[in-house]
Structure formats: structure tokens, C-alpha cells
PDB file of C-alpha atoms and ligand atoms in Angstrom:
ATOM      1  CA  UNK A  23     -58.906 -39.970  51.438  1.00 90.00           C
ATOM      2  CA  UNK A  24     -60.543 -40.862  48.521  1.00 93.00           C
ATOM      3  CA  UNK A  25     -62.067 -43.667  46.256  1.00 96.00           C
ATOM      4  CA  UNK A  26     -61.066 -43.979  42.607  1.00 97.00           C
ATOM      5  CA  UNK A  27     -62.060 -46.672  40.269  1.00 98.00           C
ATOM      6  CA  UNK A  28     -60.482 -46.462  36.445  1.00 98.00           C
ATOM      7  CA  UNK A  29     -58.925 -49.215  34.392  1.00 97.00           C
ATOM      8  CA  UNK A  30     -55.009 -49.751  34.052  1.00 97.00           C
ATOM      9  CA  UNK A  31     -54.032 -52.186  31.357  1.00 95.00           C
ATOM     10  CA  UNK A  32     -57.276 -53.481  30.833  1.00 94.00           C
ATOM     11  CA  UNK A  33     -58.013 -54.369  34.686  1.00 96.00           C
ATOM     12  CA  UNK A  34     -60.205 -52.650  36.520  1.00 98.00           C
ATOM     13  CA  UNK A  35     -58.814 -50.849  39.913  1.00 97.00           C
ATOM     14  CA  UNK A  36     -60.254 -49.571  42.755  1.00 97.00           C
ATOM     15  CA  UNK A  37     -57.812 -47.927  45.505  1.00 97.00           C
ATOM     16  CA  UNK A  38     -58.188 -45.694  48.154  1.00 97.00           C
ATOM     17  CA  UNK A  39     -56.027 -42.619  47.822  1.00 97.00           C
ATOM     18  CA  UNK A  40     -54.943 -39.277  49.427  1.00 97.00           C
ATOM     19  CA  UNK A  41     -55.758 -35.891  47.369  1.00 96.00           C
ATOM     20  CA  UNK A  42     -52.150 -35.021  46.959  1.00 96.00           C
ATOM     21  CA  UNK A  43     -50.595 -38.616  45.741  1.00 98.00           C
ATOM     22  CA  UNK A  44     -50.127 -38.420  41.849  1.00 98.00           C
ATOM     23  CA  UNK A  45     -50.809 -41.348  39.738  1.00 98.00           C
ATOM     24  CA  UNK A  46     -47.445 -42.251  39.242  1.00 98.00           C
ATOM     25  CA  UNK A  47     -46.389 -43.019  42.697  1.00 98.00           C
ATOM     26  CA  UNK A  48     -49.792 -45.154  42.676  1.00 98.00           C
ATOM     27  CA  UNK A  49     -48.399 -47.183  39.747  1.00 98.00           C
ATOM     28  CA  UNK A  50     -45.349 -47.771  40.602  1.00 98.00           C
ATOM     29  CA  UNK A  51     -45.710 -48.029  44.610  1.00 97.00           C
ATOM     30  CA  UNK A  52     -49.127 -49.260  44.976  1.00 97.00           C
ATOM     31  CA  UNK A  53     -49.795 -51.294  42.069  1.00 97.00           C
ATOM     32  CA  UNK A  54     -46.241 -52.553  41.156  1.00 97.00           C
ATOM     33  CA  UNK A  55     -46.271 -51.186  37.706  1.00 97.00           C
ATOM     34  CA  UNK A  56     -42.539 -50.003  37.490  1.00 97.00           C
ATOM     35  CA  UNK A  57     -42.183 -49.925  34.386  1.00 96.00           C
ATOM     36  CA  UNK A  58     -43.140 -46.345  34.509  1.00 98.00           C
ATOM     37  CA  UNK A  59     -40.174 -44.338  35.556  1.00 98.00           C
ATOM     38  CA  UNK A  60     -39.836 -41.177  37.217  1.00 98.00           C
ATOM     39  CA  UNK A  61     -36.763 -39.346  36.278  1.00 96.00           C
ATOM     40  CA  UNK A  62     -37.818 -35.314  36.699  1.00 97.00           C
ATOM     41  CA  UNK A  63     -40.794 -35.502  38.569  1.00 96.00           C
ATOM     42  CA  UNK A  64     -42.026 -31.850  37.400  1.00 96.00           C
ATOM     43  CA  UNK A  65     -42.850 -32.507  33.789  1.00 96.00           C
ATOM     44  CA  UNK A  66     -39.709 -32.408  31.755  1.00 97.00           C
ATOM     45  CA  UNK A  67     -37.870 -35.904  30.928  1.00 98.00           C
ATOM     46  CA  UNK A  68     -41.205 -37.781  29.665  1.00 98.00           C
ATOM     47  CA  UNK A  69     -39.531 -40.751  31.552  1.00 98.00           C
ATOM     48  CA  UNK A  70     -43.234 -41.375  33.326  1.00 98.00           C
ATOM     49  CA  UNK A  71     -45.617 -41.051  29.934  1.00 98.00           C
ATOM     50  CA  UNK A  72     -48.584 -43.180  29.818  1.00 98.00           C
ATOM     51  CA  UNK A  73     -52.015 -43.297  27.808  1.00 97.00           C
ATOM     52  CA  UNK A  74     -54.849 -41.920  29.411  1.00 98.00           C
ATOM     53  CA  UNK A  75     -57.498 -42.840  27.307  1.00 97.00           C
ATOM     54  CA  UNK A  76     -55.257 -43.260  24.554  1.00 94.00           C
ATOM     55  CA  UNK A  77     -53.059 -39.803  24.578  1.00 96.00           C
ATOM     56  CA  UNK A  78     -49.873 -39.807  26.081  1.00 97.00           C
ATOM     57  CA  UNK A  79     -49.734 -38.149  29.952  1.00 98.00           C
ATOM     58  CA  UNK A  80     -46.821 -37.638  32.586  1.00 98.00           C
ATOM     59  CA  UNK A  81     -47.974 -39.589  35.279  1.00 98.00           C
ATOM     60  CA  UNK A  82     -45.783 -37.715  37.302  1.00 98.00           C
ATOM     61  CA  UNK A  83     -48.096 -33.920  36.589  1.00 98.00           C
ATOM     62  CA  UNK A  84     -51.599 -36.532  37.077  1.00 98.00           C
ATOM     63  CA  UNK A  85     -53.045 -36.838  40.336  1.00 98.00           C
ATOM     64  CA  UNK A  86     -54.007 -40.078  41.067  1.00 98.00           C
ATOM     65  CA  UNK A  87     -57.454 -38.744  41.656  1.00 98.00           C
ATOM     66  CA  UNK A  88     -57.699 -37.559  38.209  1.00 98.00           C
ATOM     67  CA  UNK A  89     -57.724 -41.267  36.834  1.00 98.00           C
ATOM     68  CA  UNK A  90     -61.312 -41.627  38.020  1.00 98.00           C
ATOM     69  CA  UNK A  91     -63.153 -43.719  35.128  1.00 98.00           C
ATOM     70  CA  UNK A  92     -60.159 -43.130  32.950  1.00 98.00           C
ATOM     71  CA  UNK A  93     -58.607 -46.267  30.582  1.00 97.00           C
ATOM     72  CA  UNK A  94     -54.908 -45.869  31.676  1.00 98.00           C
ATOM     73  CA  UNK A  95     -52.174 -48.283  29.910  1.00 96.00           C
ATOM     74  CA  UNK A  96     -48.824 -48.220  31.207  1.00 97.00           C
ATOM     75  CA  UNK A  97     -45.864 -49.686  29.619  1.00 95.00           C
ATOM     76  CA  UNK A  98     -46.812 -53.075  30.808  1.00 94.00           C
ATOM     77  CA  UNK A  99     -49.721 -53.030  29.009  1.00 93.00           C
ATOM     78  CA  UNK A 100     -48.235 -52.405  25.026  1.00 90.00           C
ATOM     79  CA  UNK A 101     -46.016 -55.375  26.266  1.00 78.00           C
ATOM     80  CA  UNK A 102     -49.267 -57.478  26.829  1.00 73.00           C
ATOM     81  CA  UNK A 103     -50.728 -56.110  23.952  1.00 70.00           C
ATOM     82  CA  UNK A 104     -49.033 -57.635  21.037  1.00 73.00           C
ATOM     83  CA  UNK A 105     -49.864 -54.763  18.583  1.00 77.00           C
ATOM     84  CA  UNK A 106     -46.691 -53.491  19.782  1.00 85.00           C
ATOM     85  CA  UNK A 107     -44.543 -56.315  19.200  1.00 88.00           C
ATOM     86  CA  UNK A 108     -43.057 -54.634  16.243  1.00 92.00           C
ATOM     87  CA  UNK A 109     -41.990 -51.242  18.192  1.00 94.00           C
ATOM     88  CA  UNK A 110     -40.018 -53.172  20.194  1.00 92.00           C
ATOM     89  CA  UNK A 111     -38.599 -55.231  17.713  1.00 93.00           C
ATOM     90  CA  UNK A 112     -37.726 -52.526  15.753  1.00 96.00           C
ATOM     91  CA  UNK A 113     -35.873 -50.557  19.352  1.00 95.00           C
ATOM     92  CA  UNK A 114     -33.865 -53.685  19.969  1.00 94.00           C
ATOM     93  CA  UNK A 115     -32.686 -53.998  16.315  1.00 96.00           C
ATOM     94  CA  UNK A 116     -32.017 -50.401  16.084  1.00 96.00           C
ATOM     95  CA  UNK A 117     -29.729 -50.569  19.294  1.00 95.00           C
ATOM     96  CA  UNK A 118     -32.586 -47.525  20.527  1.00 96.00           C
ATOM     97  CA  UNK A 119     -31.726 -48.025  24.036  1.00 94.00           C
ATOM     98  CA  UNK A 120     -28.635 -47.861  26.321  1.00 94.00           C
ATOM     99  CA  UNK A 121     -29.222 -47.415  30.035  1.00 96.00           C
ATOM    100  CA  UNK A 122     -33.383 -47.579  29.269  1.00 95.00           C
ATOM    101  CA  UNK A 123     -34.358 -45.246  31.803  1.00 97.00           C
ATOM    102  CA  UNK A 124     -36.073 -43.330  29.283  1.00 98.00           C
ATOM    103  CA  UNK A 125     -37.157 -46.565  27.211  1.00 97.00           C
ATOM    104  CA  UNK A 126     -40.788 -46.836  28.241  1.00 96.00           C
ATOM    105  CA  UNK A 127     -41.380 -43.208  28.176  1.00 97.00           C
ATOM    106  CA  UNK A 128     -40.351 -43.532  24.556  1.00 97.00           C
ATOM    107  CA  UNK A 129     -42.309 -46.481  23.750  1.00 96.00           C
ATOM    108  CA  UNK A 130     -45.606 -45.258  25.236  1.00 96.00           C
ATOM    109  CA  UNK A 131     -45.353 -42.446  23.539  1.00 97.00           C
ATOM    110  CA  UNK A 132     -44.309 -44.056  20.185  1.00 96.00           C
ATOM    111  CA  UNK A 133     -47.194 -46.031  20.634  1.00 95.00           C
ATOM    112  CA  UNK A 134     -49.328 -43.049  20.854  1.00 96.00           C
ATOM    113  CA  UNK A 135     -47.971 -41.420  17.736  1.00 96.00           C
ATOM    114  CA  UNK A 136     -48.535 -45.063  15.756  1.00 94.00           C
ATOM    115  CA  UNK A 137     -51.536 -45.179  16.308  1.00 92.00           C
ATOM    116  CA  UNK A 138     -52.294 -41.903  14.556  1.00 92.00           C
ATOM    117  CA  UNK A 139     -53.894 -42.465  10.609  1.00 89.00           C
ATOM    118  CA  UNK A 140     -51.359 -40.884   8.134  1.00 86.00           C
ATOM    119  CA  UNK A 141     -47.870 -40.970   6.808  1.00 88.00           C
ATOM    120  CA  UNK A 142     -45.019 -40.165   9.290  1.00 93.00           C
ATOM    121  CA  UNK A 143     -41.641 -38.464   8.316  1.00 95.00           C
ATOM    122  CA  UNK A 144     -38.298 -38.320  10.446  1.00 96.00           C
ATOM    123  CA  UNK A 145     -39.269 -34.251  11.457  1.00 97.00           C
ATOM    124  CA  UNK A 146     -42.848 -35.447  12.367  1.00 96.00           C
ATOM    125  CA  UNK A 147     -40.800 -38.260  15.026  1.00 97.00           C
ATOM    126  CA  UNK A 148     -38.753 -36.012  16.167  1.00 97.00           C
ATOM    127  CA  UNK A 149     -41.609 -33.494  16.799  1.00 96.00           C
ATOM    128  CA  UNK A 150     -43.770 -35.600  18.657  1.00 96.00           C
ATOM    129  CA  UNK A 151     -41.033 -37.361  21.002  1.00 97.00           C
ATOM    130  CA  UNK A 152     -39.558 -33.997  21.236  1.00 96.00           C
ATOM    131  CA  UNK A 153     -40.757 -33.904  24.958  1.00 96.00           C
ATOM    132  CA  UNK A 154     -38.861 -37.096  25.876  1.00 97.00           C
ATOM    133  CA  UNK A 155     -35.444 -37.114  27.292  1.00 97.00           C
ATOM    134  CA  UNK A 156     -32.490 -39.400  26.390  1.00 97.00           C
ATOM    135  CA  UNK A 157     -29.443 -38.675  27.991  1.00 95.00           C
ATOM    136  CA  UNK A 158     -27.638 -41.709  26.184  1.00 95.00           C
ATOM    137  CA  UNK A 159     -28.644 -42.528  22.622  1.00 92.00           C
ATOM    138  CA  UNK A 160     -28.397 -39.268  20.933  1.00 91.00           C
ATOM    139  CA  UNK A 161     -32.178 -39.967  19.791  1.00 96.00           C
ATOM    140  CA  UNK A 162     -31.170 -41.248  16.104  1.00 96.00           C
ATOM    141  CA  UNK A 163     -31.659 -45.399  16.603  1.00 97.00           C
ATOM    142  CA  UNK A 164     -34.989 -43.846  18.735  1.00 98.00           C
ATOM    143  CA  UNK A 165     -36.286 -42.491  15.628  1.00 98.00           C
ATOM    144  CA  UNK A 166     -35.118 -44.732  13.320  1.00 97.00           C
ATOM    145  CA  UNK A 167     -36.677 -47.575  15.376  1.00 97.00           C
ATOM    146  CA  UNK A 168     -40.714 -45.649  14.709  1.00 97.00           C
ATOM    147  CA  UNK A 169     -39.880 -45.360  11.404  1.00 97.00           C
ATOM    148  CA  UNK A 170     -39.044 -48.711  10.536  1.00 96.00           C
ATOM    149  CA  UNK A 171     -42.153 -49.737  12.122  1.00 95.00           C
ATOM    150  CA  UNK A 172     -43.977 -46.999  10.595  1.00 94.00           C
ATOM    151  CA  UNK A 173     -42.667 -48.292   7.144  1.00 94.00           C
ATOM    152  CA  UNK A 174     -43.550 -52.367   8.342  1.00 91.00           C
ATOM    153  CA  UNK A 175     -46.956 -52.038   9.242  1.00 88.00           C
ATOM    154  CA  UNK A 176     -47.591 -49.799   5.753  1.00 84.00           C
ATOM    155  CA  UNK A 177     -46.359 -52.342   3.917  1.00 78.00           C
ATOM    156  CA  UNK A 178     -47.996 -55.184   5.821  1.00 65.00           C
ATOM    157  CA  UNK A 179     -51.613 -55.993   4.912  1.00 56.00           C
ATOM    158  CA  UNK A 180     -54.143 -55.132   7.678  1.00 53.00           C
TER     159      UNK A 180
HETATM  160 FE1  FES B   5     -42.514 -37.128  34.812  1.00 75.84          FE
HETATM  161 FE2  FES B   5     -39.998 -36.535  34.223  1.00 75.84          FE
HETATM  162  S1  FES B   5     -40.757 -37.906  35.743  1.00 75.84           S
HETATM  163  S2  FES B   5     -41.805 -35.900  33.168  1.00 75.84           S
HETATM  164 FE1  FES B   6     -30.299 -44.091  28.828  1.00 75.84          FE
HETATM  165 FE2  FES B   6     -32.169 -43.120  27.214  1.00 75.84          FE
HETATM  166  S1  FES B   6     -31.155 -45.035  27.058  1.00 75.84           S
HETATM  167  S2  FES B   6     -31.489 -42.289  29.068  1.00 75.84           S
END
């Protein structure tokens, strides 16, 4: 067993883990954060993408070990944070969700991609959530949801 210590959503954590458990089980199973979903499990649907220290990671590829000293921030935590207030705005005007299994996959990695300086084009959305999975929205609304808030926060003062 082993003792990690890293930050998840701006709280400090300190568990007590075995070599082989991957840091999404320990989110969702140990410290209740369920918002991140695992769909795959072996890399492929995005469904489980979080920040590690600010760049988006499949929780479900991480070993839990791995977090040690790391700043993670699940889903839960752009909801507390309301810098992304808009984002989700934006995916509940643009109808970007169905089922939402793949919703905070999406959002996280959204979030990653808005916070990135320059200007950001339909092909460059598409590129980056390219390794996210949908099986229900036919990604359009998706895209058109980052855009729009692309397009708000250039037009909004900082
Ligand atoms: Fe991790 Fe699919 S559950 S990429
Ligand atoms: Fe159902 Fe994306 S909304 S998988």
C-alpha cells in the first residue's frame, strides 16, 4: 500500500492506496466524485478526462499513485468554480447533451482548451475534443456550445 497526498478540487487529500488502483476508481469510489465517468476504461471514450495540473488526463490510464503532489480538478470542481458558468450555459442552450454520459468528459476538456490564449475556430474544436466520444449528439450542439463561449468571453471585458 501506499501514501499519496495531491489536491482534488482545491482540497487537499491524503489516502492510502494499492499500486495497481488507478485514480479514477479513487475518485469515484473512494472520494465520491462521480461525476467522472468511466465508459471504456482503456483510453478511448474520454468519458473519465480530468485536469492534472491543468491539462486534460483519462483518469481511467492514471494510477492513483501518479497523483502524488499533483493539482487534480474533476468535473465537480469547474462546477464550483464559476469561471465555467458560461460553458455550461452555453451546453444547456445548445441542447449539447442527451444521455450525458460523455458530458463531463466534454466539459473538462472544453475547459482545458478555454483556457488556452488565442482565437479558436470550429476545426480547432473539433481537433481538440476529437478524443471524446458521443454516442448521442452527433458532436455539432458540442461544438457549437465552446464556440459560443469562445465568442462571449472575447467580447466580454476581462
Ligand atoms: Fe477512460 Fe474511456 S473510461 S477513456
Ligand atoms: Fe449521450 Fe454524449 S450525450 S453519449
Amino acid at each position: 500500500m501506499n501514501e499519496v497526498r495531491f489536491m482534488v478540487n482545491g482540497q487537499p487529500v491524503e489516502v492510502t492506496v494499492s499500486a495497481r488502483l488507478s485514480l479514477a476508481d479513487l475518485l469515484r469510489d473512494r472520494l465520491g466524485l462521480t461525476g467522472t465517468h468511466l465508459g471504456c476504461e482503456h483510453g478511448v471514450c474520454g468519458a473519465c478526462s480530468v485536469l492534472v495540473d491543468g491539462r486534460s488526463v483519462r483518469a481511467c490510464l492514471m494510477l492513483a499513485v501518479q497523483a502524488e503532489g499533483r493539482m487534480i480538478t474533476t468535473v465537480e470542481g469547474l462546477h464550483r468554480d464559476g469561471r465555467w458558468r458560461d460553458l455550461q450555459q452555453a451546453m444547456a442552450e445548445r441542447h449539447a447533451l442527451q444521455c450525458g454520459f460523455c458530458t463531463p468528459g466534454f466539459l473538462v476538456c472544453a475547459a482545458e482548451l478555454l483556457g488556452q490564449p488565442g482565437p479558436l475556430d470550429e476545426t480547432g474544436v473539433r481537433e481538440a475534443l476529437s478524443g471524446n466520444v458521443c454516442r448521442c449528439t452527433g458532436y455539432a450542439s458540442i461544438v457549437q456550445a465552446v464556440l459560443d463561449t469562445a465568442r462571449g468571453r472575447s467580447s466580454t471585458p476581462p
